[in-house]
């Protein structure tokens, strides 16, 4: 396909945004201006340039609102439990396991990986952040380190293989007419290599920042998890201690029951027959709302009618204050995807600006196995810039099918491309992905979390690609 001026502008602004992020500066300004300029050039109308900025932010808000909503409900639930004092009691048993911050880091990794492998990270994150992160922080693990552990294990290692649900390997294989099981098996091995390297690298980077269990900073960070700006409610419960103990037991049991039921549906229904991804997140969000109602009634009695509004308002304020800047960034990268560009530009069939740029580079790539492997990896990482991780898999799969040689198979290249796309876009290197949920629950900056993830993930991807070229 012939590239237009819109394609070149999109590529230039994408490079500008990446360079700006590397210098640890905000990227909202270039994304907003880039959206305006590209739409102006593509449509040839100043009016359409203005409307495209609004439409891009609107489309991004619509696509990301489910994440904002589950953050809101979980934060509201934590506030209601805090009113009862149940949140402190709830983490006491877990604290006994997390004897120090070092052990807490690896406990978070293991539990996140197991749950995310079955249900994808979207529903796993609120469960883990509600039950385990407070205990990990109290044990001395900094909140940013906890966020890194969860992101690498869930959004990275578990989702990049997608070995149980197998949506990702199916997308990678079918686009190139490849064997799904072969791609899935190789992707699983590569995900473990990337994950182990990234997690160990992250631990070595963060281990000096891990504090003692009784450090005063632990309590300071715990407060940031609950958020400082919130409405203070007065209790009307006559047996507050009793209710505190009841909900300290009931809430974890309810959330464990949610996991058990999701596992049951998975075992009974098979792949993609249970509650995965968005359905699982909706299930957990609904359970959180009911728990919020019960806890607020137990604490406020007749005043619960007002208190629950306060909790939900506080949750929304927290979600949008922490994650609001992600919306214009996502809008720019949605403009590069044909799935969203039509709605942004007001046309029936939107351009594939990002994917067209990638396909145009295919003819300039040499056929050396190692170079081909890294080329497909880079293409996968670039497609992940749309914040999905899955939308670029058909492209990397098709590219792998055309670039396979006698020294490196197409299935191996498809698995490598899958690693690049999902580790980048699925939620470790892209701030406008579901990574914002982890940052929100852990009370840290999503851009800072991306920067902390960058070196471990890139190192893991590099080592895994080299191994794949010479092993498979």
Short mmCIF file of C-alpha atoms in Angstrom, two decimals:
data_model
loop_
_atom_site.label_atom_id
_atom_site.label_comp_id
_atom_site.label_asym_id
_atom_site.label_seq_id
_atom_site.Cartn_x
_atom_site.Cartn_y
_atom_site.Cartn_z
CA UNK A 1 0.00 0.00 0.00
CA UNK A 2 1.15 3.55 -0.79
CA UNK A 3 1.82 5.59 2.34
CA UNK A 4 0.20 9.00 2.59
CA UNK A 5 1.21 12.14 4.48
CA UNK A 6 -1.13 11.03 7.29
CA UNK A 7 0.88 7.82 7.68
CA UNK A 8 4.16 9.69 7.88
CA UNK A 9 2.79 12.17 10.40
CA UNK A 10 1.48 9.33 12.52
CA UNK A 11 4.90 7.65 12.47
CA UNK A 12 6.68 10.91 13.35
CA UNK A 13 4.37 11.64 16.29
CA UNK A 14 4.65 8.03 17.52
CA UNK A 15 8.45 8.35 17.60
CA UNK A 16 8.12 11.75 19.29
CA UNK A 17 5.87 10.28 21.99
CA UNK A 18 8.25 7.37 22.62
CA UNK A 19 11.25 9.73 22.88
CA UNK A 20 9.29 12.03 25.23
CA UNK A 21 8.45 9.07 27.48
CA UNK A 22 12.12 8.06 27.55
CA UNK A 23 12.96 11.52 28.88
CA UNK A 24 10.31 11.06 31.61
CA UNK A 25 8.12 13.89 30.39
CA UNK A 26 4.37 14.00 29.94
CA UNK A 27 3.03 12.99 26.54
CA UNK A 28 -0.51 14.37 26.69
CA UNK A 29 0.40 17.53 24.73
CA UNK A 30 1.99 15.77 21.70
CA UNK A 31 -0.81 13.17 21.59
CA UNK A 32 -3.54 15.84 21.51
CA UNK A 33 -1.74 17.95 18.90
CA UNK A 34 -0.83 14.86 16.88
CA UNK A 35 -4.45 13.72 16.80
CA UNK A 36 -5.55 17.16 15.58
CA UNK A 37 -2.88 17.47 12.90
CA UNK A 38 -3.28 13.94 11.50
CA UNK A 39 -7.06 14.30 11.31
CA UNK A 40 -6.67 17.72 9.68
CA UNK A 41 -4.38 16.29 6.98
CA UNK A 42 -6.42 13.11 6.46
CA UNK A 43 -9.79 14.88 6.12
CA UNK A 44 -8.49 18.16 4.69
CA UNK A 45 -10.78 20.15 6.98
CA UNK A 46 -9.99 22.31 9.99
CA UNK A 47 -13.40 21.55 11.46
CA UNK A 48 -12.79 17.80 11.20
CA UNK A 49 -9.44 18.28 12.96
CA UNK A 50 -11.19 19.87 15.93
CA UNK A 51 -13.92 17.24 16.11
CA UNK A 52 -11.38 14.42 15.84
CA UNK A 53 -9.71 15.52 19.08
CA UNK A 54 -13.03 15.26 20.91
CA UNK A 55 -13.99 11.98 19.22
CA UNK A 56 -10.61 10.38 19.98
CA UNK A 57 -10.96 11.18 23.68
CA UNK A 58 -14.58 10.04 23.68
CA UNK A 59 -13.75 6.70 22.01
CA UNK A 60 -10.85 6.15 24.42
CA UNK A 61 -13.04 6.95 27.42
CA UNK A 62 -15.69 4.50 26.20
CA UNK A 63 -13.15 1.72 25.68
CA UNK A 64 -11.40 2.27 29.04
CA UNK A 65 -14.42 3.07 31.20
CA UNK A 66 -14.84 -0.53 32.36
CA UNK A 67 -11.40 -0.28 33.97
CA UNK A 68 -12.30 3.05 35.59
CA UNK A 69 -15.54 1.53 36.86
CA UNK A 70 -14.01 -1.49 38.54
CA UNK A 71 -11.39 0.76 40.17
CA UNK A 72 -14.24 2.92 41.47
CA UNK A 73 -16.19 0.02 42.98
CA UNK A 74 -13.16 -1.64 44.56
CA UNK A 75 -11.92 1.65 46.06
CA UNK A 76 -15.44 2.35 47.38
CA UNK A 77 -15.51 -1.13 48.93
CA UNK A 78 -12.13 -0.56 50.58
CA UNK A 79 -13.40 2.74 52.00
CA UNK A 80 -16.48 1.06 53.46
CA UNK A 81 -14.30 -1.66 55.02
CA UNK A 82 -12.00 1.02 56.38
CA UNK A 83 -14.98 2.65 58.12
CA UNK A 84 -15.62 -0.65 59.90
CA UNK A 85 -11.94 -1.30 60.58
CA UNK A 86 -12.34 -4.58 58.70
CA UNK A 87 -9.57 -3.82 56.21
CA UNK A 88 -6.96 -4.00 58.96
CA UNK A 89 -8.32 -7.28 60.33
CA UNK A 90 -8.66 -8.76 56.84
CA UNK A 91 -4.95 -8.73 56.04
CA UNK A 92 -3.71 -10.04 59.40
CA UNK A 93 -3.64 -13.75 58.30
CA UNK A 94 -1.91 -12.85 55.03
CA UNK A 95 0.63 -10.78 56.93
CA UNK A 96 1.76 -13.93 58.74
CA UNK A 97 2.76 -15.43 55.37
CA UNK A 98 4.45 -12.23 54.20
CA UNK A 99 7.12 -12.14 56.86
CA UNK A 100 9.16 -9.60 54.89
CA UNK A 101 9.02 -7.56 51.71
CA UNK A 102 11.27 -9.96 49.76
CA UNK A 103 8.95 -12.92 50.32
CA UNK A 104 5.92 -10.70 49.67
CA UNK A 105 7.26 -9.85 46.20
CA UNK A 106 7.39 -13.49 45.12
CA UNK A 107 4.07 -14.40 46.77
CA UNK A 108 2.42 -11.67 44.68
CA UNK A 109 4.13 -13.02 41.54
CA UNK A 110 3.02 -16.64 42.09
CA UNK A 111 -0.59 -15.91 43.03
CA UNK A 112 -1.04 -13.33 40.26
CA UNK A 113 0.34 -15.71 37.65
CA UNK A 114 -1.89 -18.62 38.67
CA UNK A 115 -5.11 -16.59 38.72
CA UNK A 116 -4.28 -14.62 35.56
CA UNK A 117 -3.40 -17.75 33.59
CA UNK A 118 -6.98 -18.99 34.02
CA UNK A 119 -8.98 -15.77 33.87
CA UNK A 120 -6.73 -13.12 32.30
CA UNK A 121 -5.38 -10.30 34.47
CA UNK A 122 -8.42 -8.00 34.22
CA UNK A 123 -10.49 -9.79 36.87
CA UNK A 124 -7.43 -10.97 38.80
CA UNK A 125 -6.01 -7.50 39.53
CA UNK A 126 -8.80 -6.18 41.79
CA UNK A 127 -8.83 -9.42 43.80
CA UNK A 128 -5.07 -9.41 44.36
CA UNK A 129 -4.84 -5.69 45.03
CA UNK A 130 -7.69 -5.79 47.53
CA UNK A 131 -6.43 -8.80 49.49
CA UNK A 132 -2.67 -9.04 49.04
CA UNK A 133 -1.14 -5.66 48.21
CA UNK A 134 -1.97 -4.05 51.59
CA UNK A 135 -0.35 -7.00 53.37
CA UNK A 136 2.70 -6.81 51.08
CA UNK A 137 3.12 -3.09 51.73
CA UNK A 138 2.79 -3.63 55.48
CA UNK A 139 5.52 -6.29 55.21
CA UNK A 140 7.87 -3.67 53.73
CA UNK A 141 7.38 -4.01 49.96
CA UNK A 142 7.05 -0.56 48.34
CA UNK A 143 3.77 -0.04 46.49
CA UNK A 144 5.60 0.53 43.18
CA UNK A 145 7.45 -2.79 43.62
CA UNK A 146 4.15 -4.56 44.31
CA UNK A 147 2.69 -3.02 41.15
CA UNK A 148 5.70 -4.21 39.12
CA UNK A 149 5.37 -7.76 40.48
CA UNK A 150 1.68 -7.93 39.58
CA UNK A 151 2.18 -6.41 36.12
CA UNK A 152 5.05 -8.70 35.14
CA UNK A 153 3.35 -11.85 36.40
CA UNK A 154 -0.18 -11.14 35.19
CA UNK A 155 -0.20 -8.69 32.29
CA UNK A 156 3.11 -10.10 31.08
CA UNK A 157 3.94 -13.73 31.82
CA UNK A 158 0.40 -15.12 32.08
CA UNK A 159 -1.31 -13.11 29.34
CA UNK A 160 1.51 -13.39 26.79
CA UNK A 161 1.17 -17.18 26.64
CA UNK A 162 -2.62 -17.26 27.19
CA UNK A 163 -2.04 -21.00 27.39
CA UNK A 164 -5.36 -21.92 29.03
CA UNK A 165 -7.82 -19.73 27.12
CA UNK A 166 -5.65 -19.71 23.93
CA UNK A 167 -7.17 -16.65 22.27
CA UNK A 168 -3.73 -15.16 21.63
CA UNK A 169 -2.09 -18.22 20.00
CA UNK A 170 -5.23 -18.78 17.92
CA UNK A 171 -5.07 -15.21 16.56
CA UNK A 172 -1.35 -15.57 15.88
CA UNK A 173 -1.69 -18.92 14.11
CA UNK A 174 -4.87 -18.51 12.08
CA UNK A 175 -3.75 -15.32 10.34
CA UNK A 176 -0.77 -17.19 8.88
CA UNK A 177 -2.35 -20.61 8.47
CA UNK A 178 -0.11 -22.07 11.19
CA UNK A 179 -0.63 -24.86 13.72
CA UNK A 180 -2.27 -23.41 16.85
CA UNK A 181 -0.90 -26.00 19.26
CA UNK A 182 2.69 -25.45 18.08
CA UNK A 183 2.43 -21.68 18.42
CA UNK A 184 0.79 -22.09 21.86
CA UNK A 185 3.49 -24.45 23.14
CA UNK A 186 6.34 -22.25 21.95
CA UNK A 187 4.65 -19.09 23.26
CA UNK A 188 4.23 -20.75 26.66
CA UNK A 189 7.94 -21.56 26.89
CA UNK A 190 8.94 -18.09 25.71
CA UNK A 191 6.56 -16.44 28.19
CA UNK A 192 8.22 -18.30 31.05
CA UNK A 193 11.68 -17.24 29.83
CA UNK A 194 10.68 -13.59 29.46
CA UNK A 195 8.80 -13.67 32.76
CA UNK A 196 11.55 -15.28 34.83
CA UNK A 197 14.21 -12.94 33.43
CA UNK A 198 12.02 -9.84 33.88
CA UNK A 199 10.87 -10.76 37.39
CA UNK A 200 14.37 -11.57 38.64
CA UNK A 201 15.74 -8.41 37.04
CA UNK A 202 12.97 -6.34 38.64
CA UNK A 203 13.61 -7.93 42.02
CA UNK A 204 17.33 -7.15 41.84
CA UNK A 205 16.51 -3.55 40.93
CA UNK A 206 13.95 -3.12 43.72
CA UNK A 207 15.46 -5.20 46.51
CA UNK A 208 17.43 -2.30 48.01
CA UNK A 209 14.21 -0.28 48.26
CA UNK A 210 12.43 -2.99 50.26
CA UNK A 211 11.93 -1.80 53.84
CA UNK A 212 11.79 -3.52 57.21
CA UNK A 213 8.40 -4.74 58.37
CA UNK A 214 8.02 -2.05 61.04
CA UNK A 215 9.14 0.91 58.94
CA UNK A 216 6.95 4.01 59.28
CA UNK A 217 6.82 4.45 55.50
CA UNK A 218 4.79 1.24 55.27
CA UNK A 219 1.85 2.91 57.01
CA UNK A 220 2.24 6.02 54.84
CA UNK A 221 1.94 3.94 51.67
CA UNK A 222 -0.98 2.00 53.10
CA UNK A 223 -2.82 5.29 53.47
CA UNK A 224 -2.12 6.11 49.81
CA UNK A 225 -3.76 2.81 48.83
CA UNK A 226 -6.94 3.94 50.54
CA UNK A 227 -6.49 7.50 49.16
CA UNK A 228 -6.16 10.57 51.34
CA UNK A 229 -9.01 12.63 49.85
CA UNK A 230 -12.21 11.01 51.07
CA UNK A 231 -15.35 11.78 53.01
CA UNK A 232 -15.24 10.97 56.75
CA UNK A 233 -18.40 9.15 57.86
CA UNK A 234 -19.66 8.74 61.43
CA UNK A 235 -20.68 5.31 62.62
CA UNK A 236 -24.23 4.46 63.69
CA UNK A 237 -23.48 0.80 64.40
CA UNK A 238 -23.89 -0.34 68.01
CA UNK A 239 -21.57 -3.33 67.66
CA UNK A 240 -18.83 -1.96 65.44
CA UNK A 241 -16.19 -4.47 66.58
CA UNK A 242 -18.50 -7.38 65.83
CA UNK A 243 -19.32 -6.08 62.36
CA UNK A 244 -15.62 -5.42 61.75
CA UNK A 245 -14.80 -9.06 62.50
CA UNK A 246 -17.74 -10.32 60.43
CA UNK A 247 -16.73 -8.41 57.29
CA UNK A 248 -13.03 -9.18 57.79
CA UNK A 249 -14.02 -12.83 57.35
CA UNK A 250 -16.94 -12.48 54.94
CA UNK A 251 -15.28 -10.28 52.28
CA UNK A 252 -12.21 -12.52 51.69
CA UNK A 253 -14.45 -15.60 51.67
CA UNK A 254 -16.73 -13.94 49.12
CA UNK A 255 -13.81 -13.07 46.85
CA UNK A 256 -12.34 -16.57 47.21
CA UNK A 257 -15.78 -17.97 46.34
CA UNK A 258 -15.73 -15.81 43.20
CA UNK A 259 -12.41 -17.37 42.17
CA UNK A 260 -13.69 -20.87 42.96
CA UNK A 261 -16.82 -20.35 40.88
CA UNK A 262 -14.82 -18.98 37.96
CA UNK A 263 -12.54 -22.04 38.14
CA UNK A 264 -15.62 -24.28 38.21
CA UNK A 265 -17.09 -22.64 35.09
CA UNK A 266 -13.72 -23.02 33.39
CA UNK A 267 -13.47 -26.73 34.18
CA UNK A 268 -17.08 -27.44 33.23
CA UNK A 269 -17.34 -25.28 30.11
CA UNK A 270 -13.80 -25.61 28.76
CA UNK A 271 -11.82 -22.92 26.95
CA UNK A 272 -13.68 -19.64 26.51
CA UNK A 273 -16.75 -21.16 28.14
CA UNK A 274 -16.24 -19.66 31.57
CA UNK A 275 -15.95 -16.15 32.96
CA UNK A 276 -12.81 -14.68 31.42
CA UNK A 277 -11.63 -11.17 30.72
CA UNK A 278 -14.42 -8.59 30.73
CA UNK A 279 -17.08 -11.04 31.93
CA UNK A 280 -14.95 -12.00 34.91
CA UNK A 281 -14.24 -8.37 35.72
CA UNK A 282 -17.97 -7.56 35.55
CA UNK A 283 -18.72 -10.48 37.88
CA UNK A 284 -16.16 -9.30 40.43
CA UNK A 285 -17.34 -5.69 40.09
CA UNK A 286 -20.94 -6.73 40.78
CA UNK A 287 -19.92 -8.75 43.84
CA UNK A 288 -17.89 -5.74 45.07
CA UNK A 289 -20.98 -3.51 44.81
CA UNK A 290 -23.10 -5.90 46.89
CA UNK A 291 -20.34 -6.14 49.51
CA UNK A 292 -20.16 -2.34 49.48
CA UNK A 293 -23.92 -2.11 50.14
CA UNK A 294 -23.78 -4.55 53.04
CA UNK A 295 -20.72 -2.97 54.65
CA UNK A 296 -22.16 0.55 54.35
CA UNK A 297 -25.48 -0.53 55.87
CA UNK A 298 -23.70 -2.30 58.74
CA UNK A 299 -21.68 0.85 59.47
CA UNK A 300 -24.18 3.66 58.83
CA UNK A 301 -27.63 2.09 59.32
CA UNK A 302 -30.16 4.65 57.98
CA UNK A 303 -27.32 7.01 57.02
CA UNK A 304 -26.06 4.41 54.54
CA UNK A 305 -28.23 6.14 51.92
CA UNK A 306 -25.81 9.08 52.05
CA UNK A 307 -22.62 7.23 52.91
CA UNK A 308 -22.69 4.96 49.87
CA UNK A 309 -22.89 8.00 47.59
CA UNK A 310 -19.81 9.39 49.32
CA UNK A 311 -17.89 6.14 48.81
CA UNK A 312 -18.75 5.88 45.10
CA UNK A 313 -17.96 9.57 44.54
CA UNK A 314 -14.59 9.12 46.25
CA UNK A 315 -13.95 6.08 44.05
CA UNK A 316 -14.70 7.97 40.84
CA UNK A 317 -12.59 10.95 41.92
CA UNK A 318 -9.66 8.64 42.64
CA UNK A 319 -10.02 6.74 39.35
CA UNK A 320 -10.19 9.83 37.16
CA UNK A 321 -7.58 11.79 39.08
CA UNK A 322 -5.07 8.96 38.82
CA UNK A 323 -5.92 7.72 35.33
CA UNK A 324 -7.41 10.73 33.50
CA UNK A 325 -4.25 11.61 31.51
CA UNK A 326 -4.31 8.15 29.93
CA UNK A 327 -7.44 8.96 27.90
CA UNK A 328 -5.90 11.42 25.37
CA UNK A 329 -2.86 9.14 24.99
CA UNK A 330 -5.09 6.17 24.23
CA UNK A 331 -7.10 8.31 21.81
CA UNK A 332 -4.01 9.00 19.70
CA UNK A 333 -3.06 5.33 19.41
CA UNK A 334 -6.67 4.31 18.76
CA UNK A 335 -6.43 6.66 15.77
CA UNK A 336 -3.80 4.28 14.33
CA UNK A 337 -6.08 1.24 14.57
CA UNK A 338 -8.75 0.50 11.93
CA UNK A 339 -11.04 -0.74 14.70
CA UNK A 340 -11.38 2.79 16.11
CA UNK A 341 -10.12 5.28 13.50
CA UNK A 342 -13.41 5.31 11.61
CA UNK A 343 -15.33 6.47 14.69
CA UNK A 344 -12.68 9.11 15.44
CA UNK A 345 -12.49 10.51 11.90
CA UNK A 346 -16.18 10.15 11.14
CA UNK A 347 -15.77 7.76 8.20
CA UNK A 348 -17.26 4.32 7.50
CA UNK A 349 -13.92 2.57 6.99
CA UNK A 350 -11.08 4.06 9.00
CA UNK A 351 -7.40 3.92 7.96
CA UNK A 352 -4.94 1.48 9.55
CA UNK A 353 -2.20 4.07 9.98
CA UNK A 354 -0.04 2.07 12.39
CA UNK A 355 -0.42 -1.31 10.70
CA UNK A 356 0.16 0.14 7.22
CA UNK A 357 3.46 1.61 8.40
CA UNK A 358 4.55 -1.77 9.75
CA UNK A 359 3.57 -3.66 6.60
CA UNK A 360 5.47 -1.16 4.44
CA UNK A 361 8.71 -2.08 6.25
CA UNK A 362 8.40 -5.80 5.54
CA UNK A 363 10.17 -5.67 2.17
CA UNK A 364 13.26 -3.99 3.63
CA UNK A 365 14.02 -6.70 6.22
CA UNK A 366 16.94 -9.11 5.56
CA UNK A 367 16.46 -12.88 5.90
CA UNK A 368 19.04 -13.61 8.62
CA UNK A 369 17.30 -15.71 11.30
CA UNK A 370 18.36 -13.57 14.26
CA UNK A 371 17.52 -10.33 12.48
CA UNK A 372 14.16 -11.70 11.34
CA UNK A 373 13.37 -12.78 14.90
CA UNK A 374 14.10 -9.34 16.33
CA UNK A 375 12.26 -7.66 13.44
CA UNK A 376 9.07 -9.60 14.20
CA UNK A 377 9.55 -8.86 17.92
CA UNK A 378 9.83 -5.14 17.19
CA UNK A 379 6.78 -5.22 14.93
CA UNK A 380 4.83 -6.94 17.70
CA UNK A 381 5.90 -4.31 20.24
CA UNK A 382 4.90 -1.50 17.87
CA UNK A 383 1.45 -3.02 17.28
CA UNK A 384 1.07 -3.17 21.06
CA UNK A 385 1.12 0.62 21.17
CA UNK A 386 -2.66 0.60 20.68
CA UNK A 387 -2.95 -0.66 24.27
CA UNK A 388 -4.57 -3.98 23.41
CA UNK A 389 -1.77 -6.44 22.73
CA UNK A 390 -4.20 -8.66 20.80
CA UNK A 391 -5.13 -6.43 17.86
CA UNK A 392 -1.68 -6.77 16.25
CA UNK A 393 -1.52 -10.57 16.50
CA UNK A 394 -3.08 -11.23 13.08
CA UNK A 395 -0.45 -8.94 11.56
CA UNK A 396 2.50 -10.59 13.35
CA UNK A 397 1.07 -14.02 12.52
CA UNK A 398 0.74 -13.19 8.83
CA UNK A 399 4.20 -11.61 8.84
CA UNK A 400 5.65 -14.73 10.49
CA UNK A 401 4.10 -16.95 7.82
CA UNK A 402 5.81 -15.00 5.03
CA UNK A 403 9.19 -14.66 6.76
CA UNK A 404 9.74 -18.23 7.96
CA UNK A 405 12.94 -19.84 6.65
CA UNK A 406 14.79 -23.12 6.92
CA UNK A 407 16.66 -21.75 9.95
CA UNK A 408 13.64 -20.37 11.84
CA UNK A 409 10.08 -21.65 11.53
CA UNK A 410 7.00 -19.50 11.03
CA UNK A 411 5.49 -20.87 14.28
CA UNK A 412 8.53 -19.66 16.22
CA UNK A 413 8.29 -16.21 14.63
CA UNK A 414 4.57 -16.06 15.43
CA UNK A 415 5.33 -16.89 19.08
CA UNK A 416 8.03 -14.20 19.18
CA UNK A 417 5.64 -11.63 17.69
CA UNK A 418 3.03 -12.63 20.25
CA UNK A 419 5.53 -12.00 23.05
CA UNK A 420 6.33 -8.53 21.72
CA UNK A 421 2.70 -7.50 21.18
CA UNK A 422 1.29 -8.67 24.51
CA UNK A 423 4.23 -7.86 26.79
CA UNK A 424 4.18 -4.33 25.36
CA UNK A 425 0.48 -3.70 24.73
CA UNK A 426 -1.13 -6.19 27.09
CA UNK A 427 -0.09 -4.15 30.05
CA UNK A 428 3.59 -3.79 30.99
CA UNK A 429 5.03 -1.11 28.68
CA UNK A 430 1.95 0.82 27.56
CA UNK A 431 0.35 3.17 30.08
CA UNK A 432 -3.01 3.35 28.29
CA UNK A 433 -3.66 -0.39 28.64
CA UNK A 434 -5.16 -2.28 31.57
CA UNK A 435 -1.92 -1.41 33.39
CA UNK A 436 -3.78 1.67 34.62
CA UNK A 437 -5.87 -0.60 36.87
CA UNK A 438 -2.76 -1.92 38.63
CA UNK A 439 -1.37 1.57 39.08
CA UNK A 440 -4.70 2.79 40.38
CA UNK A 441 -5.15 0.06 42.96
CA UNK A 442 -1.54 0.39 44.12
CA UNK A 443 -1.72 4.18 44.34
CA UNK A 444 1.27 4.80 42.04
CA UNK A 445 1.82 6.76 38.82
CA UNK A 446 1.08 4.67 35.76
CA UNK A 447 3.89 6.39 33.82
CA UNK A 448 6.35 5.61 36.63
CA UNK A 449 5.19 1.99 36.56
CA UNK A 450 5.89 1.82 32.81
CA UNK A 451 9.40 3.16 33.36
CA UNK A 452 10.07 0.62 36.14
CA UNK A 453 8.89 -2.20 33.87
CA UNK A 454 10.85 -1.12 30.80
CA UNK A 455 14.36 -2.50 31.46
CA UNK A 456 13.30 -5.90 32.92
CA UNK A 457 10.78 -6.52 30.12
CA UNK A 458 13.08 -5.48 27.28
CA UNK A 459 15.91 -7.61 28.71
CA UNK A 460 13.56 -10.59 29.04
CA UNK A 461 12.29 -10.19 25.47
CA UNK A 462 15.84 -9.90 24.14
CA UNK A 463 17.03 -13.08 25.87
CA UNK A 464 13.89 -15.03 24.95
CA UNK A 465 14.22 -14.06 21.27
CA UNK A 466 17.85 -15.18 21.13
CA UNK A 467 16.94 -18.50 22.78
CA UNK A 468 13.97 -18.99 20.41
CA UNK A 469 16.15 -18.45 17.32
CA UNK A 470 18.72 -21.03 18.36
CA UNK A 471 16.53 -23.45 20.36
CA UNK A 472 13.39 -24.01 18.31
#
